[in-house]
PDB file of C-alpha atoms and ligand atoms in Angstrom:
ATOM      1  CA  MET A   1      31.709 -54.721 -13.168  1.00  0.00           C
ATOM      2  CA  LYS A   2      28.718 -54.400 -10.772  1.00  0.00           C
ATOM      3  CA  TYR A   3      28.658 -52.021  -7.827  1.00  0.00           C
ATOM      4  CA  ILE A   4      26.444 -52.959  -4.835  1.00  0.00           C
ATOM      5  CA  ILE A   5      25.609 -50.858  -2.007  1.00  0.00           C
ATOM      6  CA  GLU A   6      24.234 -52.852   1.033  1.00  0.00           C
ATOM      7  CA  HIS A   7      21.961 -50.051   2.191  1.00  0.00           C
ATOM      8  CA  MET A   8      22.418 -50.173   5.923  1.00  0.00           C
ATOM      9  CA  GLU A   9      21.110 -46.742   6.738  1.00  0.00           C
ATOM     10  CA  GLU A  10      17.597 -46.207   7.916  1.00  0.00           C
ATOM     11  CA  GLY A  11      15.684 -44.466   5.118  1.00  0.00           C
ATOM     12  CA  PHE A  12      17.317 -41.985   2.722  1.00  0.00           C
ATOM     13  CA  SER A  13      18.716 -38.750   4.141  1.00  0.00           C
ATOM     14  CA  GLU A  14      19.278 -35.962   1.654  1.00  0.00           C
ATOM     15  CA  TRP A  15      23.044 -36.509   2.003  1.00  0.00           C
ATOM     16  CA  VAL A  16      22.498 -40.104   0.774  1.00  0.00           C
ATOM     17  CA  ILE A  17      20.076 -39.149  -2.090  1.00  0.00           C
ATOM     18  CA  LEU A  18      22.755 -36.727  -3.453  1.00  0.00           C
ATOM     19  CA  GLU A  19      25.518 -39.427  -3.152  1.00  0.00           C
ATOM     20  CA  TYR A  20      23.366 -42.126  -4.863  1.00  0.00           C
ATOM     21  CA  THR A  21      22.391 -39.643  -7.560  1.00  0.00           C
ATOM     22  CA  GLN A  22      25.981 -38.849  -8.241  1.00  0.00           C
ATOM     23  CA  ILE A  23      26.989 -42.496  -8.275  1.00  0.00           C
ATOM     24  CA  ILE A  24      24.209 -43.539 -10.874  1.00  0.00           C
ATOM     25  CA  LYS A  25      25.252 -40.667 -13.093  1.00  0.00           C
ATOM     26  CA  GLU A  26      28.906 -41.925 -13.021  1.00  0.00           C
ATOM     27  CA  LEU A  27      28.384 -45.574 -13.207  1.00  0.00           C
ATOM     28  CA  GLY A  28      25.281 -45.782 -15.290  1.00  0.00           C
ATOM     29  CA  LYS A  29      22.108 -47.135 -13.732  1.00  0.00           C
ATOM     30  CA  GLU A  30      22.619 -50.764 -14.924  1.00  0.00           C
ATOM     31  CA  ASN A  31      25.839 -51.010 -12.836  1.00  0.00           C
ATOM     32  CA  LEU A  32      24.563 -50.070  -9.431  1.00  0.00           C
ATOM     33  CA  ILE A  33      22.085 -51.916  -7.120  1.00  0.00           C
ATOM     34  CA  LEU A  34      21.013 -51.221  -3.551  1.00  0.00           C
ATOM     35  CA  THR A  35      20.614 -54.358  -1.642  1.00  0.00           C
ATOM     36  CA  SER A  36      19.246 -55.385   1.792  1.00  0.00           C
ATOM     37  CA  LEU A  37      16.478 -52.916   2.035  1.00  0.00           C
ATOM     38  CA  PRO A  38      14.045 -53.597   4.797  1.00  0.00           C
ATOM     39  CA  GLU A  39      11.710 -56.502   3.824  1.00  0.00           C
ATOM     40  CA  ALA A  40       8.546 -54.244   3.785  1.00  0.00           C
ATOM     41  CA  THR A  41      10.071 -51.812   1.453  1.00  0.00           C
ATOM     42  CA  THR A  42       7.804 -50.634  -1.410  1.00  0.00           C
ATOM     43  CA  GLU A  43       8.531 -48.266  -4.285  1.00  0.00           C
ATOM     44  CA  ASN A  44       6.730 -45.514  -2.227  1.00  0.00           C
ATOM     45  CA  ASP A  45       9.746 -45.681   0.324  1.00  0.00           C
ATOM     46  CA  ILE A  46      12.364 -44.970  -2.395  1.00  0.00           C
ATOM     47  CA  PRO A  47      12.891 -41.261  -3.162  1.00  0.00           C
ATOM     48  CA  LYS A  48      11.257 -40.316  -6.528  1.00  0.00           C
ATOM     49  CA  ARG A  49      14.479 -38.625  -7.667  1.00  0.00           C
ATOM     50  CA  LEU A  50      16.303 -41.984  -7.512  1.00  0.00           C
ATOM     51  CA  LEU A  51      13.526 -43.851  -9.070  1.00  0.00           C
ATOM     52  CA  ASP A  52      13.532 -41.325 -11.977  1.00  0.00           C
ATOM     53  CA  LEU A  53      17.202 -42.062 -12.527  1.00  0.00           C
ATOM     54  CA  GLY A  54      16.460 -45.758 -12.842  1.00  0.00           C
ATOM     55  CA  LEU A  55      17.766 -46.847  -9.344  1.00  0.00           C
ATOM     56  CA  GLN A  56      17.749 -50.689  -9.011  1.00  0.00           C
ATOM     57  CA  TRP A  57      16.972 -51.815  -5.539  1.00  0.00           C
ATOM     58  CA  THR A  58      16.023 -55.009  -3.632  1.00  0.00           C
ATOM     59  CA  THR A  59      15.171 -56.377  -0.281  1.00  0.00           C
ATOM     60  CA  LYS A  60      17.494 -59.345  -1.041  1.00  0.00           C
ATOM     61  CA  GLU A  61      20.953 -59.602   0.214  1.00  0.00           C
ATOM     62  CA  CYS A  62      23.914 -58.786  -2.005  1.00  0.00           C
ATOM     63  CA  VAL A  63      24.650 -62.577  -2.620  1.00  0.00           C
ATOM     64  CA  ASP A  64      21.138 -62.977  -4.051  1.00  0.00           C
ATOM     65  CA  VAL A  65      21.278 -60.516  -6.981  1.00  0.00           C
ATOM     66  CA  ASP A  66      21.474 -61.810 -10.588  1.00  0.00           C
ATOM     67  CA  ASP A  67      18.884 -64.546  -9.672  1.00  0.00           C
ATOM     68  CA  GLY A  68      21.194 -65.859  -6.834  1.00  0.00           C
ATOM     69  CA  LYS A  69      23.809 -66.811  -9.289  1.00  0.00           C
ATOM     70  CA  VAL A  70      26.595 -64.722  -7.477  1.00  0.00           C
ATOM     71  CA  ASP A  71      29.793 -66.592  -7.217  1.00  0.00           C
ATOM     72  CA  ARG A  72      31.020 -65.425  -3.760  1.00  0.00           C
ATOM     73  CA  SER A  73      34.704 -65.914  -4.562  1.00  0.00           C
ATOM     74  CA  ARG A  74      34.160 -63.159  -7.234  1.00  0.00           C
ATOM     75  CA  VAL A  75      32.891 -60.694  -4.722  1.00  0.00           C
ATOM     76  CA  CYS A  76      35.092 -57.928  -3.285  1.00  0.00           C
ATOM     77  CA  LEU A  77      34.072 -56.180   0.070  1.00  0.00           C
ATOM     78  CA  LEU A  78      35.420 -52.649   0.112  1.00  0.00           C
ATOM     79  CA  ASP A  79      36.417 -52.738   3.829  1.00  0.00           C
ATOM     80  CA  PRO A  80      38.622 -50.127   5.661  1.00  0.00           C
ATOM     81  CA  ALA A  81      39.796 -52.988   7.874  1.00  0.00           C
ATOM     82  CA  ALA A  82      40.976 -55.226   5.095  1.00  0.00           C
ATOM     83  CA  THR A  83      44.890 -55.714   5.127  1.00  0.00           C
ATOM     84  CA  GLN A  84      45.268 -55.506   1.278  1.00  0.00           C
ATOM     85  CA  ASN A  85      44.719 -52.391  -0.675  1.00  0.00           C
ATOM     86  CA  LEU A  86      42.588 -52.681  -3.943  1.00  0.00           C
ATOM     87  CA  THR A  87      44.993 -52.789  -7.071  1.00  0.00           C
ATOM     88  CA  PRO A  88      44.313 -52.719 -10.863  1.00  0.00           C
ATOM     89  CA  SER A  89      45.060 -56.632 -11.013  1.00  0.00           C
ATOM     90  CA  ASP A  90      42.014 -57.209  -8.779  1.00  0.00           C
ATOM     91  CA  ALA A  91      39.842 -56.464 -11.988  1.00  0.00           C
ATOM     92  CA  SER A  92      40.409 -59.903 -13.160  1.00  0.00           C
ATOM     93  CA  ASP A  93      39.652 -61.526  -9.713  1.00  0.00           C
ATOM     94  CA  PHE A  94      36.285 -59.863  -8.996  1.00  0.00           C
ATOM     95  CA  ASP A  95      32.936 -59.061 -10.751  1.00  0.00           C
ATOM     96  CA  TYR A  96      31.040 -57.466  -7.840  1.00  0.00           C
ATOM     97  CA  PHE A  97      32.194 -54.567  -5.565  1.00  0.00           C
ATOM     98  CA  VAL A  98      30.198 -54.324  -2.361  1.00  0.00           C
ATOM     99  CA  PHE A  99      30.062 -51.160  -0.391  1.00  0.00           C
ATOM    100  CA  GLY A 100      28.108 -50.432   2.920  1.00  0.00           C
ATOM    101  CA  GLY A 101      28.295 -49.940   6.645  1.00  0.00           C
ATOM    102  CA  ILE A 102      27.484 -46.450   7.769  1.00  0.00           C
ATOM    103  CA  LEU A 103      30.833 -45.068   8.541  1.00  0.00           C
ATOM    104  CA  GLY A 104      29.632 -41.583   9.036  1.00  0.00           C
ATOM    105  CA  SER A 105      30.715 -41.219  12.552  1.00  0.00           C
ATOM    106  CA  HIS A 106      34.319 -40.132  13.300  1.00  0.00           C
ATOM    107  CA  PRO A 107      36.374 -42.073  14.437  1.00  0.00           C
ATOM    108  CA  ARG A 108      35.129 -45.004  12.300  1.00  0.00           C
ATOM    109  CA  VAL A 109      32.596 -47.451  13.461  1.00  0.00           C
ATOM    110  CA  ASP A 110      33.296 -50.846  11.979  1.00  0.00           C
ATOM    111  CA  ARG A 111      29.819 -51.772  10.519  1.00  0.00           C
ATOM    112  CA  THR A 112      31.414 -53.129   7.444  1.00  0.00           C
ATOM    113  CA  GLY A 113      32.583 -55.935   9.687  1.00  0.00           C
ATOM    114  CA  ILE A 114      28.974 -57.266   9.758  1.00  0.00           C
ATOM    115  CA  LEU A 115      29.103 -57.847   6.068  1.00  0.00           C
ATOM    116  CA  ARG A 116      32.715 -59.277   6.322  1.00  0.00           C
ATOM    117  CA  GLU A 117      31.692 -61.905   9.002  1.00  0.00           C
ATOM    118  CA  LYS A 118      28.389 -62.854   7.457  1.00  0.00           C
ATOM    119  CA  TYR A 119      29.660 -63.668   4.051  1.00  0.00           C
ATOM    120  CA  GLY A 120      33.342 -64.255   4.266  1.00  0.00           C
ATOM    121  CA  PHE A 121      33.945 -62.182   1.210  1.00  0.00           C
ATOM    122  CA  ALA A 122      37.598 -61.124   0.178  1.00  0.00           C
ATOM    123  CA  GLY A 123      38.200 -57.630   1.520  1.00  0.00           C
ATOM    124  CA  ARG A 124      40.228 -54.691  -0.042  1.00  0.00           C
ATOM    125  CA  ARG A 125      41.035 -51.428   1.469  1.00  0.00           C
ATOM    126  CA  LEU A 126      41.224 -47.938  -0.210  1.00  0.00           C
ATOM    127  CA  GLY A 127      43.859 -46.640   1.959  1.00  0.00           C
ATOM    128  CA  GLU A 128      43.560 -46.053   5.816  1.00  0.00           C
ATOM    129  CA  LEU A 129      41.206 -43.043   5.659  1.00  0.00           C
ATOM    130  CA  GLN A 130      37.486 -43.125   5.635  1.00  0.00           C
ATOM    131  CA  MET A 131      35.797 -42.004   2.323  1.00  0.00           C
ATOM    132  CA  THR A 132      32.277 -41.039   1.465  1.00  0.00           C
ATOM    133  CA  THR A 133      30.378 -43.783  -0.523  1.00  0.00           C
ATOM    134  CA  ASP A 134      30.553 -41.803  -3.804  1.00  0.00           C
ATOM    135  CA  THR A 135      34.310 -41.207  -3.236  1.00  0.00           C
ATOM    136  CA  ALA A 136      34.902 -44.969  -2.455  1.00  0.00           C
ATOM    137  CA  ILE A 137      33.060 -46.033  -5.679  1.00  0.00           C
ATOM    138  CA  ARG A 138      34.835 -43.350  -7.795  1.00  0.00           C
ATOM    139  CA  THR A 139      38.121 -44.626  -6.370  1.00  0.00           C
ATOM    140  CA  THR A 140      37.267 -48.265  -6.993  1.00  0.00           C
ATOM    141  CA  GLN A 141      36.244 -47.509 -10.537  1.00  0.00           C
ATOM    142  CA  LYS A 142      39.506 -45.716 -11.257  1.00  0.00           C
ATOM    143  CA  ILE A 143      41.519 -48.688 -10.040  1.00  0.00           C
ATOM    144  CA  VAL A 144      39.624 -51.576 -11.509  1.00  0.00           C
ATOM    145  CA  GLU A 145      38.238 -50.038 -14.695  1.00  0.00           C
ATOM    146  CA  ASN A 146      40.706 -47.362 -15.672  1.00  0.00           C
ATOM    147  CA  GLN A 147      43.696 -49.375 -14.070  1.00  0.00           C
ATOM    148  CA  VAL A 148      45.012 -46.446 -12.144  1.00  0.00           C
ATOM    149  CA  LYS A 149      47.128 -47.268  -8.981  1.00  0.00           C
ATOM    150  CA  PHE A 150      45.737 -46.026  -5.809  1.00  0.00           C
ATOM    151  CA  GLU A 151      49.021 -44.227  -5.170  1.00  0.00           C
ATOM    152  CA  ASP A 152      48.572 -42.310  -8.446  1.00  0.00           C
ATOM    153  CA  ILE A 153      45.179 -40.877  -7.539  1.00  0.00           C
ATOM    154  CA  LYS A 154      45.216 -37.405  -6.182  1.00  0.00           C
ATOM    155  CA  PHE A 155      43.353 -37.039  -2.932  1.00  0.00           C
ATOM    156  CA  LEU A 156      42.612 -34.378  -0.425  1.00  0.00           C
ATOM    157  CA  ASP A 157      42.105 -35.370   3.200  1.00  0.00           C
ATOM    158  CA  TYR A 158      39.752 -33.455   5.700  1.00  0.00           C
ATOM    159  CA  PRO A 159      39.009 -30.494   3.362  1.00  0.00           C
ATOM    160  CA  GLU A 160      37.632 -27.440   5.033  1.00  0.00           C
ATOM    161  CA  ILE A 161      34.405 -26.183   3.596  1.00  0.00           C
ATOM    162  CA  ARG A 162      33.940 -22.478   4.252  1.00  0.00           C
ATOM    163  CA  TYR A 163      30.327 -21.488   4.508  1.00  0.00           C
ATOM    164  CA  ASN A 164      30.656 -17.844   5.304  1.00  0.00           C
ATOM    165  CA  LYS A 165      33.307 -15.150   5.999  1.00  0.00           C
ATOM    166  CA  TYR A 166      33.824 -16.404   9.627  1.00  0.00           C
ATOM    167  CA  GLU A 167      32.950 -19.960   9.785  1.00  0.00           C
ATOM    168  CA  SER A 168      34.116 -23.161   8.062  1.00  0.00           C
ATOM    169  CA  THR A 169      33.627 -26.867   8.740  1.00  0.00           C
ATOM    170  CA  GLU A 170      36.240 -29.734   8.389  1.00  0.00           C
ATOM    171  CA  MET A 171      34.871 -32.802   6.488  1.00  0.00           C
ATOM    172  CA  PRO A 172      36.234 -35.904   8.188  1.00  0.00           C
ATOM    173  CA  PHE A 173      36.774 -37.729   4.918  1.00  0.00           C
ATOM    174  CA  ARG A 174      39.196 -38.290   2.114  1.00  0.00           C
ATOM    175  CA  TYR A 175      38.200 -36.999  -1.298  1.00  0.00           C
ATOM    176  CA  ILE A 176      39.482 -37.267  -4.904  1.00  0.00           C
ATOM    177  CA  VAL A 177      40.339 -33.884  -6.310  1.00  0.00           C
ATOM    178  CA  ASP A 178      39.445 -32.393  -9.687  1.00  0.00           C
ATOM    179  CA  ALA A 179      41.700 -30.623 -12.105  1.00  0.00           C
ATOM    180  CA  ASN A 180      41.657 -27.549 -10.028  1.00  0.00           C
ATOM    181  CA  GLY A 181      42.565 -29.325  -6.851  1.00  0.00           C
ATOM    182  CA  GLU A 182      39.083 -29.086  -5.439  1.00  0.00           C
ATOM    183  CA  PRO A 183      37.422 -32.120  -3.625  1.00  0.00           C
ATOM    184  CA  ILE A 184      34.860 -33.823  -5.866  1.00  0.00           C
ATOM    185  CA  LEU A 185      31.474 -33.768  -4.102  1.00  0.00           C
ATOM    186  CA  PRO A 186      28.092 -34.892  -5.453  1.00  0.00           C
ATOM    187  CA  VAL A 187      26.134 -32.079  -7.124  1.00  0.00           C
ATOM    188  CA  GLY A 188      24.250 -30.093  -4.470  1.00  0.00           C
ATOM    189  CA  MET A 189      26.417 -31.408  -1.551  1.00  0.00           C
ATOM    190  CA  LEU A 190      28.189 -28.028  -0.903  1.00  0.00           C
ATOM    191  CA  GLU A 191      24.957 -26.372  -0.544  1.00  0.00           C
ATOM    192  CA  LEU A 192      23.594 -29.067   1.774  1.00  0.00           C
ATOM    193  CA  ILE A 193      26.633 -28.813   4.140  1.00  0.00           C
ATOM    194  CA  LYS A 194      26.339 -24.996   4.211  1.00  0.00           C
ATOM    195  CA  HIS A 195      22.670 -25.092   4.800  1.00  0.00           C
ATOM    196  CA  ASP A 196      23.040 -27.695   7.612  1.00  0.00           C
ATOM    197  CA  ALA A 197      25.798 -25.713   9.129  1.00  0.00           C
ATOM    198  CA  GLU A 198      23.742 -22.386   9.051  1.00  0.00           C
ATOM    199  CA  GLN A 199      20.856 -24.292  10.552  1.00  0.00           C
ATOM    200  CA  SER A 200      22.854 -25.485  13.520  1.00  0.00           C
ATOM    201  CA  ILE A 201      24.135 -21.960  14.166  1.00  0.00           C
ATOM    202  CA  ASP A 202      20.616 -20.695  13.978  1.00  0.00           C
ATOM    203  CA  ASP A 203      19.572 -23.343  16.482  1.00  0.00           C
ATOM    204  CA  LEU A 204      22.354 -22.285  18.746  1.00  0.00           C
ATOM    205  CA  LEU A 205      21.169 -18.656  18.625  1.00  0.00           C
ATOM    206  CA  LEU A 206      17.533 -19.550  19.521  1.00  0.00           C
TER     207      LEU A 206
HETATM  208  N1  LIG B 301      25.001 -45.519   2.483  1.00  0.00           N
HETATM  209  C1  LIG B 301      25.914 -46.643   2.907  1.00  0.00           C
HETATM  210  C2  LIG B 301      25.115 -47.555   3.804  1.00  0.00           C
HETATM  211  O1  LIG B 301      23.937 -47.492   3.962  1.00  0.00           O
HETATM  212  O2  LIG B 301      25.741 -48.458   4.427  1.00  0.00           O
HETATM  213  C3  LIG B 301      27.131 -45.972   3.683  1.00  0.00           C
HETATM  214  C4  LIG B 301      28.352 -46.476   3.161  1.00  0.00           C
HETATM  215  S1  LIG B 301      29.780 -45.905   4.052  1.00  0.00           S
HETATM  216  C5  LIG B 301      29.520 -44.202   4.349  1.00  0.00           C
HETATM  217  C6  LIG B 301      30.992 -45.759   2.875  1.00  0.00           C
HETATM  218  C7  LIG B 301      31.574 -47.185   2.263  1.00  0.00           C
HETATM  219  O3  LIG B 301      32.622 -47.070   1.351  1.00  0.00           O
HETATM  220  C8  LIG B 301      32.065 -48.109   3.385  1.00  0.00           C
HETATM  221  O4  LIG B 301      31.013 -48.912   3.827  1.00  0.00           O
HETATM  222  C9  LIG B 301      33.020 -48.964   2.700  1.00  0.00           C
HETATM  223  O5  LIG B 301      32.318 -50.076   1.914  1.00  0.00           O
HETATM  224  C10 LIG B 301      33.573 -47.958   1.616  1.00  0.00           C
HETATM  225  N2  LIG B 301      34.807 -47.385   2.072  1.00  0.00           N
HETATM  226  C11 LIG B 301      34.898 -46.058   2.748  1.00  0.00           C
HETATM  227  N3  LIG B 301      36.393 -45.681   2.997  1.00  0.00           N
HETATM  228  C12 LIG B 301      36.875 -46.786   2.585  1.00  0.00           C
HETATM  229  C13 LIG B 301      38.394 -47.259   2.615  1.00  0.00           C
HETATM  230  N4  LIG B 301      39.262 -46.481   3.152  1.00  0.00           N
HETATM  231  N5  LIG B 301      38.700 -48.529   2.249  1.00  0.00           N
HETATM  232  C14 LIG B 301      37.729 -49.457   1.831  1.00  0.00           C
HETATM  233  N6  LIG B 301      36.445 -49.084   1.746  1.00  0.00           N
HETATM  234  C15 LIG B 301      35.990 -47.766   2.120  1.00  0.00           C
END
């Protein structure tokens, strides 16, 4: 299986670097590729932390990876607007799973629709709630590689992240939970969320 992220965000925020780092560690560097980076992109534009992990990237579109030999009928777009949920039997129908479309805002902005319309890929949904990119890839991997049904995966919706005695923030996403019932976040993400929250409180106090 190949996992493709059509990188539609501008540049690489710390949030995205932490997500992509976690994804490379979980999938293996040979199974992930970032596509559709802006034409003028050079290695200097890619964060060193990701290059050091062996991140594969290209300015080509997702249909042009593997020397352009991608069979479009074997590509599945992970799309919250699709009508069918991803199932373990989809493993035999698809070789490529494409993610992408900046869904960071809440309620959801349908940027994934750009990919859907452009390529006419088959779409599959991972339930009706928005996931972070690493969660969506982790869920897809469980379903197609480990053959676990979507309804058998344990999720936590909109977890509350407490960053001091008085304040907490609700994450507007669905996460897979670990054995302790805690949401699985990329290494360093909790610290980043807390740091950003403290920063905005400091800004308010100025
Ligand atoms: N960094 C990415 C970019 O540049 O576009 C952002 C990707 S977006 C935050 C998360 C992606 O995971 C979506 O574009 C979609 O492909 C997939 N995804 C998230 N929630 C989903 C759901 N409920 N069903 C299907 N796919 C979902």
